[in-house]
Coordinates of C-alpha atoms in Angstrom, one line a residue:
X1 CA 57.2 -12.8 0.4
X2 CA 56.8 -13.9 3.9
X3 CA 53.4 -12.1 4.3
X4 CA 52.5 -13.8 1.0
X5 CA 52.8 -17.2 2.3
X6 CA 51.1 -16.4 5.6
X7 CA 48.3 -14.9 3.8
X8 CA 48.0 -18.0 2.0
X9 CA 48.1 -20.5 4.8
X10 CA 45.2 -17.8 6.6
X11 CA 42.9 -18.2 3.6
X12 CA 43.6 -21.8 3.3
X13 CA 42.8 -22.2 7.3
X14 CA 39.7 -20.7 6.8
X15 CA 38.6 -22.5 3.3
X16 CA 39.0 -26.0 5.1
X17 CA 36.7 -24.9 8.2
X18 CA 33.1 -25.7 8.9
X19 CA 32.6 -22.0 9.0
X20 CA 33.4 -21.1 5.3
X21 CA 30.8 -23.2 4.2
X22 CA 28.0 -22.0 6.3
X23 CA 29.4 -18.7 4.8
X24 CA 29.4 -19.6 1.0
X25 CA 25.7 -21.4 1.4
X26 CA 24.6 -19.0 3.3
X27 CA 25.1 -15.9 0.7
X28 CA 24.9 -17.8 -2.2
X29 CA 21.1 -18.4 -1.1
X30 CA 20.4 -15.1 0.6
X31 CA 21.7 -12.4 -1.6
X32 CA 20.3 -14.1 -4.9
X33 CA 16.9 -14.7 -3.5
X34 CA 16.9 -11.6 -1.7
X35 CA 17.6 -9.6 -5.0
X36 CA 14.9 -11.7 -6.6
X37 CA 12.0 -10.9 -3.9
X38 CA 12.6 -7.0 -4.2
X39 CA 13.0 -7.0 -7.8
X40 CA 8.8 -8.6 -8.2
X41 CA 7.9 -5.8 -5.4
X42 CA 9.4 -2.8 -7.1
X43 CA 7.0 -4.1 -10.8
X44 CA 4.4 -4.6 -8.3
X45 CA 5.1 -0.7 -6.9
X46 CA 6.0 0.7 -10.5
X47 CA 2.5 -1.3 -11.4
X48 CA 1.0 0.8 -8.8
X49 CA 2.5 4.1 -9.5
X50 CA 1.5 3.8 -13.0
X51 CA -1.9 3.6 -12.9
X52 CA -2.1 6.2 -9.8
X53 CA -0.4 8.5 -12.5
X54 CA -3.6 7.2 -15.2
X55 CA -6.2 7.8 -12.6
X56 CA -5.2 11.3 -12.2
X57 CA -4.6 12.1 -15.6
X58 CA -7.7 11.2 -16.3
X59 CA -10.5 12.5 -13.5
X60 CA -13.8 12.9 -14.2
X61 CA -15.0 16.5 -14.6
X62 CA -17.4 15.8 -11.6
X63 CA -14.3 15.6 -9.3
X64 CA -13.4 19.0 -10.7
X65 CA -15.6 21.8 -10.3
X66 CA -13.0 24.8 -10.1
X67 CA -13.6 24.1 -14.0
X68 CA -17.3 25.7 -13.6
X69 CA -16.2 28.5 -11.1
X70 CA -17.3 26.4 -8.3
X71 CA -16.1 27.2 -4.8
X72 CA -14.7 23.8 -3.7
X73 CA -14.0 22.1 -0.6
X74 CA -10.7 23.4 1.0
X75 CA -10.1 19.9 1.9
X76 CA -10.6 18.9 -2.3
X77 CA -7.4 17.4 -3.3
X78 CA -6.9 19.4 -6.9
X79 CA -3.6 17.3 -8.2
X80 CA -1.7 15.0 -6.7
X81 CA 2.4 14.6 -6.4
X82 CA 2.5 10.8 -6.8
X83 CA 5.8 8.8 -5.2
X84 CA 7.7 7.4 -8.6
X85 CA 9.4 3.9 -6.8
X86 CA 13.4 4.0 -7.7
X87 CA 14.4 0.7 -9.5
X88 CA 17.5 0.8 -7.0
X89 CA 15.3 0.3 -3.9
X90 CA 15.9 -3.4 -4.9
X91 CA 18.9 -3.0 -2.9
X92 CA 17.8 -1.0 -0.1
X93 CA 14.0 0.0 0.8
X94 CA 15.2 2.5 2.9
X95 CA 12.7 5.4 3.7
X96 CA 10.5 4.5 0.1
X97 CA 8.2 2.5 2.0
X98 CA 7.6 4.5 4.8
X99 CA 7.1 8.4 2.7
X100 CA 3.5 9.0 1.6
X101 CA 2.3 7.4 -1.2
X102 CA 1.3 11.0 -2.9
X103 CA 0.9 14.4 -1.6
X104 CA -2.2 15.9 -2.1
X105 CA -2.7 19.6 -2.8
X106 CA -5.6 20.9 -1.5
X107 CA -6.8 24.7 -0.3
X108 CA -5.8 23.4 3.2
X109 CA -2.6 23.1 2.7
X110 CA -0.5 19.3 1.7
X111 CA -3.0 16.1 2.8
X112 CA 0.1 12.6 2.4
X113 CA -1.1 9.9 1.3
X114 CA -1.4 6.4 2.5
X115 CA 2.4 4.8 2.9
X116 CA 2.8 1.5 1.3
X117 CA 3.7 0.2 4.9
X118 CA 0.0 0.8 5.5
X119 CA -1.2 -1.9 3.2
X120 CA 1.5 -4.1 3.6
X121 CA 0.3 -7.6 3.8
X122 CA 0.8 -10.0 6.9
X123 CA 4.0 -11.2 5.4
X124 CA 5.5 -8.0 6.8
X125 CA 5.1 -9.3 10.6
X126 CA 8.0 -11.0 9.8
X127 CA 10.3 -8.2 8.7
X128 CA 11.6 -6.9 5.5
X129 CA 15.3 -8.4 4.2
X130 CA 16.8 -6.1 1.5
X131 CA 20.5 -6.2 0.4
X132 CA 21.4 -2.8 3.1
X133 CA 20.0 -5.0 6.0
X134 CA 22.0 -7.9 5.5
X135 CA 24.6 -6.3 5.0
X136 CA 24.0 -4.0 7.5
X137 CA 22.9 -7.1 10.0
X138 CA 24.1 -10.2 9.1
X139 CA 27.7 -9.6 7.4
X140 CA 28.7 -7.8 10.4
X141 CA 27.6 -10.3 13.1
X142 CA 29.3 -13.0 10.5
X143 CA 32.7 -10.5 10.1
X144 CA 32.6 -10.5 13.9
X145 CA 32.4 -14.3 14.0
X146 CA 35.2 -14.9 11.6
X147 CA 37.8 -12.2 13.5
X148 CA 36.9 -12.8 17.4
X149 CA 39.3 -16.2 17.8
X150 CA 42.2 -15.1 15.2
X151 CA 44.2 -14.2 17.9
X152 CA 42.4 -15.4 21.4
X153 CA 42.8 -19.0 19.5
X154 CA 46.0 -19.1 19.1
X155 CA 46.8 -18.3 22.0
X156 CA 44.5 -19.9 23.7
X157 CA 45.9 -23.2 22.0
X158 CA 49.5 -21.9 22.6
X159 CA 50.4 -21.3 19.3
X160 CA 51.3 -17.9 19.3
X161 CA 54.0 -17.7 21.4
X162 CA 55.4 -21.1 18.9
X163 CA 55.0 -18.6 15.8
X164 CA 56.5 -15.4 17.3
X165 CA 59.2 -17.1 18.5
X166 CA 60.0 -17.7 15.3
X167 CA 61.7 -14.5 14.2
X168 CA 58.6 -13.7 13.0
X169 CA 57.6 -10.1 13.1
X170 CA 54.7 -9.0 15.1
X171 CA 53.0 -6.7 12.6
X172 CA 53.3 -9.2 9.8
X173 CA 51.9 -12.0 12.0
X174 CA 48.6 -9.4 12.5
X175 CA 48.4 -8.2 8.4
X176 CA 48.4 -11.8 7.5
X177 CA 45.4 -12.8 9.8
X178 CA 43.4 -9.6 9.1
X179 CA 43.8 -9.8 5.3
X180 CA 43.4 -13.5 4.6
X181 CA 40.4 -13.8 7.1
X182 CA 38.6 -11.1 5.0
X183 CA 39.9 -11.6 1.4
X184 CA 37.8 -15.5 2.4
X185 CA 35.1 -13.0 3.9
X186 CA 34.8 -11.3 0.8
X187 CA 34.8 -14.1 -1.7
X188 CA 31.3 -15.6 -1.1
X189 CA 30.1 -12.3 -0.5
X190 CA 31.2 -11.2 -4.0
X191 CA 30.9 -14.3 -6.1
X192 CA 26.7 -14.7 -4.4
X193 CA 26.3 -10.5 -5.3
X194 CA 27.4 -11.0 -8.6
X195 CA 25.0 -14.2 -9.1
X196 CA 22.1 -11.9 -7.6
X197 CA 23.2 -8.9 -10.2
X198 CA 23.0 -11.7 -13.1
X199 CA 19.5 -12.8 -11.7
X200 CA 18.0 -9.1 -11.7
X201 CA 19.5 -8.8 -15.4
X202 CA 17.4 -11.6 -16.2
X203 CA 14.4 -9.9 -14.8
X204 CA 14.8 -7.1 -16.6
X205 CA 16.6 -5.5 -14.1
X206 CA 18.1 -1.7 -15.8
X207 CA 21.5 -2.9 -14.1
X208 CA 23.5 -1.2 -17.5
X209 CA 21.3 2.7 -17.1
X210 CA 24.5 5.3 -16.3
X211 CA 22.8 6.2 -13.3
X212 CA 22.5 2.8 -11.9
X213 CA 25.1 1.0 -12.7
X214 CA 28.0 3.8 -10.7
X215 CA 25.8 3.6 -7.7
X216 CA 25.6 -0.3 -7.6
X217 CA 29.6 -0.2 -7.7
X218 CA 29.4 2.6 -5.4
X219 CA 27.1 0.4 -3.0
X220 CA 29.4 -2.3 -3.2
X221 CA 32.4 -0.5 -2.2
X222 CA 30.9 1.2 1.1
X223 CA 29.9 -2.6 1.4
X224 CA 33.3 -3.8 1.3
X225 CA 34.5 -0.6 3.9
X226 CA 31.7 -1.3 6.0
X227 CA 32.5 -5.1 6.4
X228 CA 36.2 -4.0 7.2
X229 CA 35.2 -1.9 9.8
X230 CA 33.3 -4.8 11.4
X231 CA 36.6 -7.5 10.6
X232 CA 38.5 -4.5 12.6
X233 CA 36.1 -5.1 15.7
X234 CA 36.5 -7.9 15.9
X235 CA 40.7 -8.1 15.6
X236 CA 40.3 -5.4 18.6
X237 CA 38.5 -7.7 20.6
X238 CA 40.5 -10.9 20.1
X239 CA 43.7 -8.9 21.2
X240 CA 42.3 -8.3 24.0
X241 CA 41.2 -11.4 25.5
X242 CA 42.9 -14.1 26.0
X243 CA 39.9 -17.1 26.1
X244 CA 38.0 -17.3 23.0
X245 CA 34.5 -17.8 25.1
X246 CA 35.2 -15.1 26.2
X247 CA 36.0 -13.1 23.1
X248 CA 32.7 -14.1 21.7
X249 CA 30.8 -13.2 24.2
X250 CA 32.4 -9.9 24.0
X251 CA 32.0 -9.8 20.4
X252 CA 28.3 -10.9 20.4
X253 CA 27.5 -7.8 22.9
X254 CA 28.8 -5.2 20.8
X255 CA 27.2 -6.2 18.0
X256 CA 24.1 -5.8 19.5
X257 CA 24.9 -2.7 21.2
X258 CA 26.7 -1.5 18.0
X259 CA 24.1 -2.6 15.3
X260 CA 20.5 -2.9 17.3
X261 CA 20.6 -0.6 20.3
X262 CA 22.5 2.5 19.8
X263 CA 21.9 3.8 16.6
X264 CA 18.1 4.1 17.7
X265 CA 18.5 5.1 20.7
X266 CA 20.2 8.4 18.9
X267 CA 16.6 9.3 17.1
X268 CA 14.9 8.3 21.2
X269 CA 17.3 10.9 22.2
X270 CA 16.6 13.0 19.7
X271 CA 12.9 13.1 20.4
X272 CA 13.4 13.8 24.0
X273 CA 16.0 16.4 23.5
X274 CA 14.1 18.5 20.8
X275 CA 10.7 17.6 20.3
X276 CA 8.6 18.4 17.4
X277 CA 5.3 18.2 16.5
X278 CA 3.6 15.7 14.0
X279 CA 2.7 16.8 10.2
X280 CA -1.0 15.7 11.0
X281 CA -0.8 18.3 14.0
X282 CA 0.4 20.6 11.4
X283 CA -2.2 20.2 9.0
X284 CA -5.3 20.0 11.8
X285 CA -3.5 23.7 12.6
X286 CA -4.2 24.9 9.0
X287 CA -7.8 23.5 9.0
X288 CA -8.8 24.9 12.0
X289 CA -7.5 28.6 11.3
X290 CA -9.5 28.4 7.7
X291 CA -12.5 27.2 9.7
X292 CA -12.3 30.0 11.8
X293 CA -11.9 32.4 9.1
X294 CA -14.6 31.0 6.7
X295 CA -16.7 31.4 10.3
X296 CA -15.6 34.7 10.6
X297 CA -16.2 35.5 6.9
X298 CA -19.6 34.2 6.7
X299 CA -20.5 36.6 9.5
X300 CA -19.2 39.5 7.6
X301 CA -21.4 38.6 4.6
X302 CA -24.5 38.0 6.8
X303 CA -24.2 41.9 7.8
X304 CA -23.5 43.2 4.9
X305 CA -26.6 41.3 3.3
X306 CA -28.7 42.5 6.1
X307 CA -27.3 46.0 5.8
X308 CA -27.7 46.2 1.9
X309 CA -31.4 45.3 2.0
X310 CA -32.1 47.9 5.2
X311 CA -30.7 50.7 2.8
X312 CA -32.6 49.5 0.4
X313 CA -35.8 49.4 2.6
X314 CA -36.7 45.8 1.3
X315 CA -36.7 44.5 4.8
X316 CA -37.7 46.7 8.3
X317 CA -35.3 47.6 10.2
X318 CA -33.8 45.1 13.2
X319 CA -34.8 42.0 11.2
X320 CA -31.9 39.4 11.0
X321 CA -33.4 36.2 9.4
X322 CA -35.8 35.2 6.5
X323 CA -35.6 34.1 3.0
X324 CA -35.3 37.4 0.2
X325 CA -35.1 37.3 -3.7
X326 CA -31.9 38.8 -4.1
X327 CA -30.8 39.9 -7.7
X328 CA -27.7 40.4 -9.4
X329 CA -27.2 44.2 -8.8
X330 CA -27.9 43.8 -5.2
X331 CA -25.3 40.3 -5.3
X332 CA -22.7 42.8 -7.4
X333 CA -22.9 45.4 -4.6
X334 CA -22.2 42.5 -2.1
X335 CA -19.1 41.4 -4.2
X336 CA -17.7 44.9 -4.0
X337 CA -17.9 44.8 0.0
X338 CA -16.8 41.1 0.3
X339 CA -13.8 40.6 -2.3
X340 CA -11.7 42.8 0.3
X341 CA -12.3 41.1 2.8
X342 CA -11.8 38.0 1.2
X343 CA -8.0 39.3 0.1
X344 CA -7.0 39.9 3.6
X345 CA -8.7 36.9 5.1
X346 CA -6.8 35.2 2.1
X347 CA -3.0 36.8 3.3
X348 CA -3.8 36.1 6.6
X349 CA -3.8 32.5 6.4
X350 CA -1.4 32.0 4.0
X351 CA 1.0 33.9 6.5
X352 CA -0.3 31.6 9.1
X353 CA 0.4 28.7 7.0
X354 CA 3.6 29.8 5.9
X355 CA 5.0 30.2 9.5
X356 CA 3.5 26.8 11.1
X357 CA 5.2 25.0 8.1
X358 CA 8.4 26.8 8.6
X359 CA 8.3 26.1 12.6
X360 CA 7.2 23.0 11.4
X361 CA 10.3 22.5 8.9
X362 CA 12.7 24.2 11.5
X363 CA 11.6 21.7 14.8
X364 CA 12.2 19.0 12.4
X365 CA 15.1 19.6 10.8
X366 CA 16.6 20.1 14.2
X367 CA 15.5 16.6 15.7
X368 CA 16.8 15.3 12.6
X369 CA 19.9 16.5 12.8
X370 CA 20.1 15.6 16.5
X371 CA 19.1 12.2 15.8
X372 CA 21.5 11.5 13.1
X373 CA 24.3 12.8 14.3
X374 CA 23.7 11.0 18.0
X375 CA 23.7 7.4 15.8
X376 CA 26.6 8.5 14.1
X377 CA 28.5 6.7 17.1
X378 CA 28.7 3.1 15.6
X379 CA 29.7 2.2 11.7
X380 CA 26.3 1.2 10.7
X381 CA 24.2 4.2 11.1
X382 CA 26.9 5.9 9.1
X383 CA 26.7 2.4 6.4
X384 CA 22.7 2.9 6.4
X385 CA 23.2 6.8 5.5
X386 CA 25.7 6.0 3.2
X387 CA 23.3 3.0 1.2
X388 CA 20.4 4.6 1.3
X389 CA 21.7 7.6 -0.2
X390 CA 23.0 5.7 -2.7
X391 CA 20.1 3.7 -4.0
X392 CA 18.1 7.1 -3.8
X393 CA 15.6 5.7 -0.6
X394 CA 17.4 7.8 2.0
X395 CA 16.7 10.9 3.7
X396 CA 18.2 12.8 0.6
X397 CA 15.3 11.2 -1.3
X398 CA 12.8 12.3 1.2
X399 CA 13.9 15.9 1.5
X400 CA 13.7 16.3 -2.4
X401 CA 10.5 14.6 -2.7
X402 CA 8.2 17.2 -0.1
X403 CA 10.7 20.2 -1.1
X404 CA 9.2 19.4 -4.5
X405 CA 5.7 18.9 -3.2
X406 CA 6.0 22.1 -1.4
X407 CA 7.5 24.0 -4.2
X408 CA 3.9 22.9 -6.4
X409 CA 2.0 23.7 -3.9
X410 CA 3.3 27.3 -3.8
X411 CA 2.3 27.1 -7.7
X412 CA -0.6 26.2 -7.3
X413 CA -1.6 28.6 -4.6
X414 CA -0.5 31.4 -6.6
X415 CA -2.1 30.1 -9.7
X416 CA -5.6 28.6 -8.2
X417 CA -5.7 28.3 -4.7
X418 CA -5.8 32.3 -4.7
X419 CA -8.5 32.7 -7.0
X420 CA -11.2 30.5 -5.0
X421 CA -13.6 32.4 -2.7
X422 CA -14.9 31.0 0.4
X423 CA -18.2 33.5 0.1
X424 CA -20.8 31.3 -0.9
X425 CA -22.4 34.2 -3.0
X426 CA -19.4 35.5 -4.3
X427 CA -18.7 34.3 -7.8
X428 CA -14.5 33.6 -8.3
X429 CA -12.8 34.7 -11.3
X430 CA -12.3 32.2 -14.2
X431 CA -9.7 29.3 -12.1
X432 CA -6.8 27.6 -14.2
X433 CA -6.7 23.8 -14.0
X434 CA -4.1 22.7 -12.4
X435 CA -0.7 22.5 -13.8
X436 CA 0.9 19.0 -14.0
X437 CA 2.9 18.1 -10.7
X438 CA 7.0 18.8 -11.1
X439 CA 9.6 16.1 -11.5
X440 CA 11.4 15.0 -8.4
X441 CA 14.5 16.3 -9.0
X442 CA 17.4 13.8 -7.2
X443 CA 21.1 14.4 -6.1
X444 CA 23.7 13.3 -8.8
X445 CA 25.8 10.6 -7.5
X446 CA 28.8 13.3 -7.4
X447 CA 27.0 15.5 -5.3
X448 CA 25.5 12.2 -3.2
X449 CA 29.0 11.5 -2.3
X450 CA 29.7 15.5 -1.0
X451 CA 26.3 14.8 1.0
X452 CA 27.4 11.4 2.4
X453 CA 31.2 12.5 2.8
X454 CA 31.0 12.5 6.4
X455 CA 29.2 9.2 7.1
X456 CA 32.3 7.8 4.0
X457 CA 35.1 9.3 6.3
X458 CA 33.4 8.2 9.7
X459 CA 33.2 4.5 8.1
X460 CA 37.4 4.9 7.1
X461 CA 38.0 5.9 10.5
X462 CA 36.1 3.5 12.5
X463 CA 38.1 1.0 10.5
X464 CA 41.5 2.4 10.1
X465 CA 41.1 3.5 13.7
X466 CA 40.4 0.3 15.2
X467 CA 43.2 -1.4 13.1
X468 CA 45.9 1.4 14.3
X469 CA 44.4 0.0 18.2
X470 CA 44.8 -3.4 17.5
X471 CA 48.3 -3.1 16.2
X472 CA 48.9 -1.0 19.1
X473 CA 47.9 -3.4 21.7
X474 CA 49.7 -6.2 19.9
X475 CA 52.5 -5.0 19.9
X476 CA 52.4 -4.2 23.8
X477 CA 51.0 -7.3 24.8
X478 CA 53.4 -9.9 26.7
X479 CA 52.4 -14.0 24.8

């Protein structure tokens, strides 16, 4: 009953300051108009995507000439894997406008397309605000704001030492300030979400779709947990000091440190501890070594030309150049000599291929791994992982999406990459069209939450942790 009433006069304290309404005007403008703003570029992006897909679907047969037997350029993108935009980046871009708009699948190996950062208009200069960064950004700086002075104040003012003496226990004094400060946190945070979630409804927004609706609840809980964390900081650092300047000062610092500096430094780590080498370098790899064996292949059928027509005394002996009237038994016996050798220059780059993209995969991976687990060390890399994931723009989204575009291009290459020749007189046999790309196939949000269970029990223990230190120091502090 007792903690009842304090929690009472807490949120009542905080209702009546200046502070709650910056708060309440503050979301209830941000979050709906945020929402609002995404939700036109995602029909802008879907716009797009659709008619990428109706261009493709319908190509002019001169932009395919493996449909007359035709050897084409290895640099000829024969289908495309086209980026389908997820109607829950209106909460978080994450990593959608950053992967390639389409993956091209081309003799050479996988050509990415142009990212949608790339024709981003000047407006971008400015920065992109999306539900994940604000919460990610400005909620945190604003739980640190409301939690910094809950004890430093009181103290400061000399009021703590009038309320403890009070036969009022230490640990119930603490509960009530953390939990009415945030249940007056949460409040405009919740009643502005749910005004942005009625706005996007309005839209047209697919808010009620069983796969979208779990994950907005979903992303609204880590919210929540994440926000915690931050109202947890900030109890931790108004134990600590006894001035309020002071305290927010201190407050101020690790935010920056906790949400701007350190969880990129991780990735700048990460680059210097294992670097790996760029896709583009990758791909310049695979064009040179065909180069070099269409070079070398060429060579081989200027011998065997030259050779054929000496044996069949149409040309004397030591001449190398000229024009001849070859016909088609002399171009069948140059077939017979050249479709070998075509075979294993064929395995020999696709071995090559396969082995730069797995070092390729491998290097990556690693720095990856590196990177993410070196930003782990504050809550809001983990909250990032954690959103992004689930609104299906994180790094899960990018794995699936060029594990999928590698998977067709493996298809593809058995299928019609195989069957082109790079002889200019060697005639292929008949070439398929190529079969339509696969679907992107996504994590369910059960096995989103296995993925993310690290970054879910990091953000519980940042926040239960720091609680369990604040108690702790309370309790063993002389007022």
């Amino acid at each position: 009953m007792m903690l009842i009433t304090l929690i009472q006069k807490e949120m009542m304290h905080h209702i009546l300051s200046a502070r709650f309404i910056a708060l309440l005007v503050m979301c209830v403008l941000l979050i709906p108009l945020n929402f609002h703003i995404n939700y036109h570029r995602y029909r802008q992006r879907q716009v797009d995507y659709q008619e990428a897909v109706k261009a493709e679907n319908n190509k002019d047969p001169a932009e395919q000439p493996w449909l007359g037997r035709k050897t084409t350029d290895p640099n000829l993108e024969v289908s495309k894997l086209i980026l389908k935009p997820t109607p829950l980046s209106v909460f978080g871009t994450g990593l959608e406008s950053a992967l390639p708009s389409h993956l091209g699948m081309s003799r050479n190996g996988i050509q990415r397309g142009e990212a949608a950062l790339s024709t981003a208009p000047i407006a971008f200069l400015l920065g992109h605000l999306d539900f994940v960064f604000v919460v990610g950004t400005v909620f945190s700086l604003l739980a640190l704001l409301f939690t910094f002075d809950a004890v430093a104040g009181e103290r400061e003012a000399g009021t703590l030492r009038v309320t403890l003496a009070n036969a009022l226990p230490r640990d119930i004094f603490l509960w009530s300030k953390l939990i009415g400060g945030y249940l007056v946190f949460i409040a405009p945070f919740l009643v502005s979400l749910i005004i942005g979630l009625l706005v996007l409804v309005w839209q047209g927004f697919p808010l009620g779709e069983p796969d979208i609706f779990p994950r907005t609840l979903y992303l609204i809980c880590i919210s929540l947990l994440y926000i915690a964390g931050f109202f947890a900081i900030g109890a931790v650092i108004s134990v600590y000091f006894d001035s309020s300047k002071t305290a927010l000062i201190v407050a101020f610092t690790v935010w920056v440190f906790a949400v701007l500096i350190l969880p990129r430094v991780g990735f700048l780590a990460a680059q210097i501890v294992a670097p790996a080498p760029t896709a583009e370098s990758v791909y310049k790899g695979k064009a040179a070594q065909r180069a070099e064996l269409r070079a070398t292949l060429e060579a081989e059928r200027q011998k065997i030309m030259f050779r054929l027509l000496r044996e069949s005394q149409t040309i004397p002996e030591g001449t190398t150049t000229g024009a001849f009237h070859l016909d088609h038994v002399f171009l069948g016996k140059m077939n017979m000599e050249l479709v070998p050798l075509e075979k294993v220059a064929r395995l020999k780059y696709r071995d090559f291929a396969a082995e730069l993209d797995r070092r390729y995969q491998r290097e990556r991976k690693r720095q990856d791994e590196i990177g993410i687990n070196l930003s782990r060390i504050t809550p809001t890399a983990s909250f990032i992982f954690l959103a992004t994931d689930a609104t299906q723009t994180g790094q899960t989204k990018r794995n699936a999406y060029f594990q999928t575009g590698n998977r067709y291009y493996e298809a593809l290459d058995t299928e019609m990459f195989s069957k082109m020749a790079e002889g200019t007189l060697v005639e292929t046999e008949e070439i398929p069209s190529p079969q339509p790309p696969p679907p992107i196939v996504e994590l369910t949000l059960g096995e989103t939450f296995q993925h993310a269970a690290l970054d879910l029990l990091l953000l519980c223990f940042f926040a239960g942790g720091l609680i369990t230190v604040t108690f702790l120091k309370f309790f063993r502090s002389d007022i």
